[in-house]
Tab-separated table of C-alpha atoms and ligand atoms in Angstrom:
chain	number	residue	atom	x	y	z
A	1	MET	CA	-15.105	-8.531	-17.271
A	2	THR	CA	-11.308	-9.939	-15.542
A	3	SER	CA	-12.423	-12.409	-12.831
A	4	LEU	CA	-10.303	-15.762	-13.499
A	5	THR	CA	-11.592	-18.304	-15.471
A	6	THR	CA	-11.366	-21.558	-14.000
A	7	ARG	CA	-9.287	-22.706	-16.816
A	8	ARG	CA	-7.056	-18.672	-16.241
A	9	PHE	CA	-6.653	-20.277	-12.543
A	10	LEU	CA	-4.823	-23.326	-14.034
A	11	GLN	CA	-3.048	-21.979	-16.547
A	12	THR	CA	-1.666	-19.798	-13.683
A	13	ALA	CA	-1.217	-22.265	-11.132
A	14	GLY	CA	0.855	-24.616	-14.092
A	15	LEU	CA	2.737	-21.291	-14.395
A	16	LEU	CA	3.996	-21.222	-10.704
A	17	ILE	CA	5.189	-24.588	-10.663
A	18	ALA	CA	6.730	-24.119	-13.879
A	19	GLY	CA	8.358	-20.914	-12.231
A	20	LEU	CA	9.192	-22.626	-9.097
A	21	VAL	CA	10.647	-25.062	-11.168
A	22	LEU	CA	12.924	-22.260	-13.173
A	23	SER	CA	14.143	-20.888	-9.759
A	24	ALA	CA	15.305	-23.923	-8.405
A	25	CYS	CA	17.297	-24.479	-11.296
A	26	GLY	CA	19.024	-21.035	-11.356
A	27	LYS	CA	17.431	-17.855	-12.946
A	28	GLN	CA	14.331	-17.370	-13.841
A	29	GLU	CA	13.259	-15.289	-17.021
A	30	PRO	CA	9.763	-13.908	-16.510
A	31	PRO	CA	7.550	-15.103	-19.701
A	32	ALA	CA	5.992	-12.710	-22.367
A	33	THR	CA	3.709	-10.802	-21.534
A	34	THR	CA	0.332	-10.447	-23.131
A	35	ALA	CA	-3.010	-9.385	-20.826
A	36	ALA	CA	-5.226	-11.804	-22.047
A	37	ALA	CA	-4.593	-15.388	-22.446
A	38	PRO	CA	-6.624	-16.613	-26.018
A	39	GLU	CA	-9.335	-18.468	-24.937
A	40	ALA	CA	-8.999	-21.626	-27.163
A	41	SER	CA	-5.540	-22.177	-26.489
A	42	ALA	CA	-4.930	-25.802	-25.698
A	43	PRO	CA	-3.634	-26.409	-22.634
A	44	ALA	CA	-1.077	-28.970	-23.283
A	45	ALA	CA	0.485	-26.649	-25.837
A	46	ALA	CA	2.789	-24.383	-25.067
A	47	PRO	CA	2.596	-22.467	-21.463
A	48	ALA	CA	-0.007	-19.736	-21.621
A	49	PRO	CA	1.810	-16.241	-21.006
A	50	ALA	CA	1.767	-15.151	-17.806
A	51	ARG	CA	-1.603	-12.936	-17.095
A	52	THR	CA	-0.909	-9.173	-16.582
A	53	TYR	CA	-2.748	-8.281	-12.909
A	54	VAL	CA	-3.736	-4.479	-12.994
A	55	VAL	CA	-2.237	-2.913	-9.803
A	56	GLY	CA	-4.135	0.305	-8.831
A	57	THR	CA	-1.554	3.019	-6.651
A	58	ASP	CA	-2.382	6.003	-5.476
A	59	ALA	CA	1.749	7.305	-6.107
A	60	ALA	CA	1.862	10.879	-4.506
A	61	TYR	CA	3.061	9.121	-1.310
A	62	ALA	CA	6.545	8.995	-0.931
A	63	PRO	CA	8.580	6.455	0.201
A	64	PHE	CA	5.835	4.082	-0.429
A	65	GLU	CA	4.569	4.752	-4.170
A	66	SER	CA	5.416	7.394	-6.041
A	67	GLU	CA	6.196	9.064	-9.465
A	68	ASN	CA	10.303	9.720	-9.936
A	69	GLU	CA	10.642	12.171	-12.681
A	70	THR	CA	10.075	10.951	-15.515
A	71	GLY	CA	7.032	9.264	-14.564
A	72	THR	CA	7.586	5.539	-13.221
A	73	ILE	CA	6.195	4.859	-10.291
A	74	VAL	CA	8.425	3.834	-7.885
A	75	GLY	CA	8.656	3.262	-3.924
A	76	PHE	CA	8.616	0.223	-1.213
A	77	ASP	CA	5.346	-0.923	-2.189
A	78	ILE	CA	6.242	-1.294	-5.732
A	79	ASP	CA	8.990	-3.423	-5.198
A	80	VAL	CA	7.347	-5.479	-2.522
A	81	VAL	CA	4.454	-5.825	-5.151
A	82	LYS	CA	7.177	-6.744	-7.872
A	83	ALA	CA	9.271	-9.374	-5.801
A	84	ALA	CA	5.996	-10.811	-4.650
A	85	ALA	CA	5.057	-11.374	-8.161
A	86	ASP	CA	8.354	-12.318	-9.172
A	87	LYS	CA	7.547	-15.743	-6.946
A	88	ALA	CA	4.256	-15.947	-8.001
A	89	GLY	CA	5.113	-16.291	-11.711
A	90	ILE	CA	2.819	-13.209	-13.020
A	91	GLU	CA	2.765	-9.995	-14.627
A	92	VAL	CA	2.089	-6.747	-12.644
A	93	LYS	CA	1.548	-3.160	-14.385
A	94	PHE	CA	0.990	-0.090	-12.168
A	95	VAL	CA	-2.108	2.268	-12.231
A	96	ASN	CA	-1.889	5.901	-10.851
A	97	THR	CA	-5.131	5.585	-9.256
A	98	PRO	CA	-6.301	8.512	-7.654
A	99	TRP	CA	-7.118	7.570	-3.018
A	100	GLU	CA	-10.519	8.680	-3.822
A	101	GLY	CA	-12.328	6.009	-5.150
A	102	ILE	CA	-9.445	3.494	-5.444
A	103	PHE	CA	-11.606	0.886	-3.874
A	104	ASN	CA	-14.730	1.455	-6.608
A	105	THR	CA	-12.366	0.625	-9.080
A	106	LEU	CA	-11.338	-3.199	-7.138
A	107	GLN	CA	-15.473	-3.321	-7.719
A	108	GLN	CA	-15.615	-2.662	-11.500
A	109	GLY	CA	-12.632	-4.733	-12.928
A	110	ASP	CA	-10.229	-1.769	-13.869
A	111	ARG	CA	-8.090	-3.455	-11.333
A	112	ASP	CA	-6.757	-6.193	-10.196
A	113	PHE	CA	-5.664	-5.579	-6.832
A	114	LEU	CA	-4.444	-2.255	-4.671
A	115	VAL	CA	-1.142	-1.632	-2.982
A	116	SER	CA	-1.440	2.067	-1.859
A	117	ALA	CA	0.184	1.754	1.879
A	118	ILE	CA	-3.423	0.522	2.542
A	119	THR	CA	-4.643	0.403	6.216
A	120	ILE	CA	-6.174	-2.930	7.197
A	121	THR	CA	-9.592	-1.982	9.016
A	122	GLU	CA	-12.389	-4.094	10.362
A	123	GLU	CA	-14.619	-1.366	7.879
A	124	ARG	CA	-12.691	-1.759	4.746
A	125	LYS	CA	-12.303	-6.181	5.138
A	126	GLN	CA	-16.622	-5.874	4.871
A	127	SER	CA	-16.080	-4.313	1.363
A	128	MET	CA	-12.501	-6.230	-0.101
A	129	ASP	CA	-10.026	-8.859	1.072
A	130	PHE	CA	-6.814	-8.045	2.247
A	131	THR	CA	-3.490	-10.220	1.885
A	132	ASP	CA	-1.544	-11.140	5.567
A	133	PRO	CA	-0.308	-7.674	6.581
A	134	TYR	CA	3.064	-6.788	4.877
A	135	PHE	CA	3.898	-3.217	6.867
A	136	ASP	CA	3.149	-1.769	10.325
A	137	ALA	CA	2.356	1.848	10.930
A	138	ARG	CA	0.946	4.283	12.724
A	139	GLN	CA	-0.201	8.032	12.378
A	140	LEU	CA	1.998	10.804	13.068
A	141	ILE	CA	0.906	14.580	13.269
A	142	ALA	CA	3.504	17.034	11.083
A	143	VAL	CA	3.540	20.844	12.410
A	144	LYS	CA	5.676	23.688	11.764
A	145	GLN	CA	8.994	23.623	13.719
A	146	ASN	CA	7.716	26.405	16.671
A	147	SER	CA	4.713	24.743	16.886
A	148	LYS	CA	3.673	24.089	20.168
A	149	VAL	CA	1.818	20.889	19.620
A	150	ALA	CA	2.954	18.105	22.124
A	151	LYS	CA	0.086	15.502	21.438
A	152	PHE	CA	-2.293	14.498	19.630
A	153	ASP	CA	-5.072	16.090	21.482
A	154	ASP	CA	-4.070	19.180	21.227
A	155	LEU	CA	-5.269	19.364	17.882
A	156	LYS	CA	-8.962	19.783	19.019
A	157	LYS	CA	-9.027	23.390	18.053
A	158	LEU	CA	-6.894	23.596	15.472
A	159	LYS	CA	-6.962	23.583	11.229
A	160	VAL	CA	-6.034	19.882	10.663
A	161	GLY	CA	-5.085	18.683	7.316
A	162	VAL	CA	-5.812	15.298	5.915
A	163	GLN	CA	-6.042	13.473	2.890
A	164	THR	CA	-9.834	12.242	2.503
A	165	GLY	CA	-11.127	8.905	3.772
A	166	THR	CA	-7.639	7.405	4.845
A	167	THR	CA	-7.168	6.417	8.491
A	168	GLY	CA	-5.896	9.913	9.468
A	169	ASP	CA	-9.267	12.023	8.337
A	170	GLU	CA	-10.332	8.913	10.643
A	171	VAL	CA	-8.302	9.845	14.162
A	172	VAL	CA	-9.400	13.634	13.323
A	173	SER	CA	-12.764	13.003	12.484
A	174	LYS	CA	-13.348	10.910	15.899
A	175	LEU	CA	-10.995	14.019	17.735
A	176	GLN	CA	-12.603	16.643	16.434
A	177	GLY	CA	-16.003	15.187	15.295
A	178	LYS	CA	-16.657	14.831	11.497
A	179	ASN	CA	-18.364	17.980	10.518
A	180	SER	CA	-16.186	20.022	12.244
A	181	THR	CA	-14.831	23.080	10.245
A	182	ASN	CA	-11.185	22.705	10.888
A	183	ILE	CA	-10.321	19.520	9.115
A	184	LYS	CA	-9.531	20.528	6.119
A	185	ARG	CA	-9.535	16.972	4.125
A	186	PHE	CA	-7.230	17.503	0.825
A	187	GLU	CA	-7.179	14.619	-2.099
A	188	SER	CA	-3.575	13.829	-1.753
A	189	THR	CA	-1.050	13.580	1.049
A	190	PRO	CA	1.532	15.965	0.077
A	191	LEU	CA	-1.238	18.518	-0.957
A	192	ALA	CA	-2.239	18.528	2.460
A	193	LEU	CA	1.730	19.347	3.503
A	194	LYS	CA	2.201	22.017	1.131
A	195	GLU	CA	-0.798	23.548	2.993
A	196	LEU	CA	0.588	23.238	6.109
A	197	GLU	CA	3.997	24.636	4.772
A	198	ALA	CA	1.933	27.943	3.642
A	199	GLY	CA	0.598	27.800	6.706
A	200	GLY	CA	-3.291	27.004	6.209
A	201	VAL	CA	-3.404	24.349	8.535
A	202	ASP	CA	-2.021	24.470	12.082
A	203	ALA	CA	-1.088	20.567	11.341
A	204	VAL	CA	-1.574	17.047	9.200
A	205	VAL	CA	-1.826	13.915	10.281
A	206	ALA	CA	-1.016	10.862	8.499
A	207	ASP	CA	1.026	7.883	7.937
A	208	ASN	CA	3.611	7.780	10.121
A	209	GLY	CA	6.608	6.702	6.538
A	210	VAL	CA	4.932	9.090	4.980
A	211	ILE	CA	5.599	12.570	7.339
A	212	SER	CA	9.082	11.424	8.517
A	213	ASN	CA	9.626	10.751	4.824
A	214	TYR	CA	8.408	14.262	3.800
A	215	VAL	CA	10.642	16.376	7.144
A	216	ALA	CA	14.042	14.144	6.534
A	217	ASN	CA	13.461	15.490	3.077
A	218	ASN	CA	12.076	18.715	2.716
A	219	PRO	CA	13.894	20.537	5.379
A	220	GLY	CA	12.883	24.017	3.415
A	221	ALA	CA	9.288	23.463	5.012
A	222	LYS	CA	10.052	23.950	8.882
A	223	PHE	CA	8.529	21.338	9.790
A	224	LYS	CA	8.882	18.462	12.854
A	225	SER	CA	6.888	15.370	13.698
A	226	VAL	CA	5.209	14.683	16.900
A	227	THR	CA	4.282	11.008	17.850
A	228	ASP	CA	1.338	9.866	20.238
A	229	GLU	CA	0.794	6.731	22.373
A	230	ALA	CA	-2.648	7.426	21.334
A	231	PHE	CA	-2.574	6.805	17.948
A	232	GLN	CA	-2.684	2.624	17.160
A	233	PRO	CA	-1.529	0.338	15.460
A	234	GLU	CA	-1.986	-0.040	11.803
A	235	GLN	CA	-1.181	-2.445	9.476
A	236	TYR	CA	-0.699	-2.735	5.585
A	237	GLY	CA	-2.331	-5.151	2.878
A	238	LEU	CA	-2.605	-5.856	-0.392
A	239	ALA	CA	-6.612	-5.379	-1.360
A	240	VAL	CA	-7.938	-7.787	-3.867
A	241	LYS	CA	-12.383	-7.604	-4.591
A	242	LYS	CA	-14.436	-9.650	-2.360
A	243	GLY	CA	-13.977	-12.973	-2.703
A	244	ASN	CA	-11.633	-13.488	-5.479
A	245	THR	CA	-9.370	-16.042	-2.918
A	246	GLU	CA	-7.464	-17.243	-6.152
A	247	LEU	CA	-5.494	-14.239	-6.266
A	248	LEU	CA	-5.767	-13.751	-2.618
A	249	ASN	CA	-3.567	-16.842	-2.118
A	250	THR	CA	-1.149	-16.314	-4.250
A	251	LEU	CA	-0.708	-13.190	-2.992
A	252	ASN	CA	-0.367	-14.678	0.092
A	253	LYS	CA	2.354	-17.327	-0.753
A	254	ALA	CA	4.297	-14.932	-2.482
A	255	LEU	CA	4.283	-12.278	0.281
A	256	ALA	CA	5.515	-15.256	2.856
A	257	GLU	CA	8.313	-16.359	0.239
A	258	ILE	CA	9.286	-12.455	0.658
A	259	LYS	CA	9.021	-12.735	3.887
A	260	ALA	CA	11.000	-16.166	4.009
A	261	ASP	CA	14.333	-15.337	1.981
A	262	GLY	CA	15.352	-12.129	2.878
A	263	THR	CA	13.649	-10.336	-0.055
A	264	TYR	CA	11.363	-8.457	2.094
A	265	ASP	CA	13.790	-7.404	4.398
A	266	ARG	CA	16.315	-6.360	1.546
A	267	ILE	CA	13.995	-3.914	0.162
A	268	TYR	CA	12.529	-2.447	3.818
A	269	THR	CA	16.729	-2.285	4.436
A	270	GLN	CA	16.774	0.029	1.614
A	271	TYR	CA	14.137	2.224	1.813
A	272	PHE	CA	14.075	2.771	5.952
A	273	GLY	CA	17.898	2.218	6.967
A	274	ALA	CA	17.139	-1.284	9.054
A	275	PRO	CA	15.025	-4.372	8.880
A	276	PRO	CA	11.991	-3.957	10.322
A	277	ALA	CA	11.943	-4.386	13.877
A	278	LYS	CA	9.159	-7.951	14.611
A	279	PRO	CA	7.823	-9.576	11.388
A	280	ALA	CA	4.897	-7.385	9.991
A	281	ALA	CA	2.449	-10.111	10.249
A	282	ALA	CA	2.527	-13.361	12.492
A	283	GLU	CA	4.847	-15.341	10.024
A	284	ALA	CA	3.695	-19.326	9.172
A	285	PRO	CA	5.614	-21.766	10.812
A	286	ALA	CA	8.670	-22.267	7.986
A	287	SER	CA	6.147	-23.964	5.384
A	288	ALA	CA	8.176	-23.556	1.907
A	289	ALA	CA	11.495	-23.685	3.143
A	290	SER	CA	12.880	-26.065	0.313
A	291	LYS	CA	14.855	-24.861	-2.327
B	301	LIG	N1	-2.886	4.041	5.598
B	301	LIG	C1	-3.794	4.792	5.277
B	301	LIG	C2	-5.523	4.852	4.970
B	301	LIG	O1	-4.907	3.571	4.486
B	301	LIG	C3	-3.743	6.085	4.213
B	301	LIG	C4	-3.254	5.748	2.795
B	301	LIG	C5	-2.920	6.499	1.869
B	301	LIG	N2	-2.637	6.304	0.304
B	301	LIG	C6	-1.950	6.524	-0.599
B	301	LIG	N3	-0.841	6.257	-1.365
B	301	LIG	N4	-2.639	7.671	-0.697
B	301	LIG	O2	-5.490	5.455	5.251
């Protein structure tokens, strides 16, 4: 099982300190990775290798996470986690994980944490723990350019595609009733958008970043997006197994660091053209300002 032993926690903490010292001296080279630290190694000997954390992500959600031509998982979420991992002195390995069942992989210990544009919801908080928010989002509607849809309510009697079990699914289920046969549920958001292109559904509801990205990059699909004030603000968090406070604290500290030193804004600008309008989360008062 992958639960951290106290010793591993101490090793991680030691590495964290070593990493901070190193970065204070200049360039920080991540230590070579080994999946598991040998149980019997004396803590006083050479520093333990950084533990590799297995990170689950449903990599069909550009620009947050997707597979490029070479099969590498890339995106905003990936860069944020990599930058945070650098700060924490931990190694991360991203594993493409279907959205359906992604939360179970935490429960089973197959993934140490998840980054997947996951909206922090009260319901999900019952079964997993979330880091501080790292991104603000909302739902957005995609329709064909010639569509008459002007607001969310117009979707009441129409065929709407969603990704199963997402917050998009939730809002449409609320509008039409959970068992409405006009809700077409897909295992990925790109599949829902393909169906819109093919005319099988009248609209798709999903996170704004993903809809905007798709509309912009697929002019041939002749889509437009429709906003609605009725959509509640959402925030993304990294998810860990419920009770894994060690990892949660490590990730929160690292997220705060990349927000404080401008790394987060740099990544955000790279993907969205401009820095975020306001901090994604209530910022802690300049905690670790010392360099
Ligand atoms: N933010 C939405 C939710 O949490 C959708 C996330 C889907 N993410 C993905 N990688 N497919 O429900």
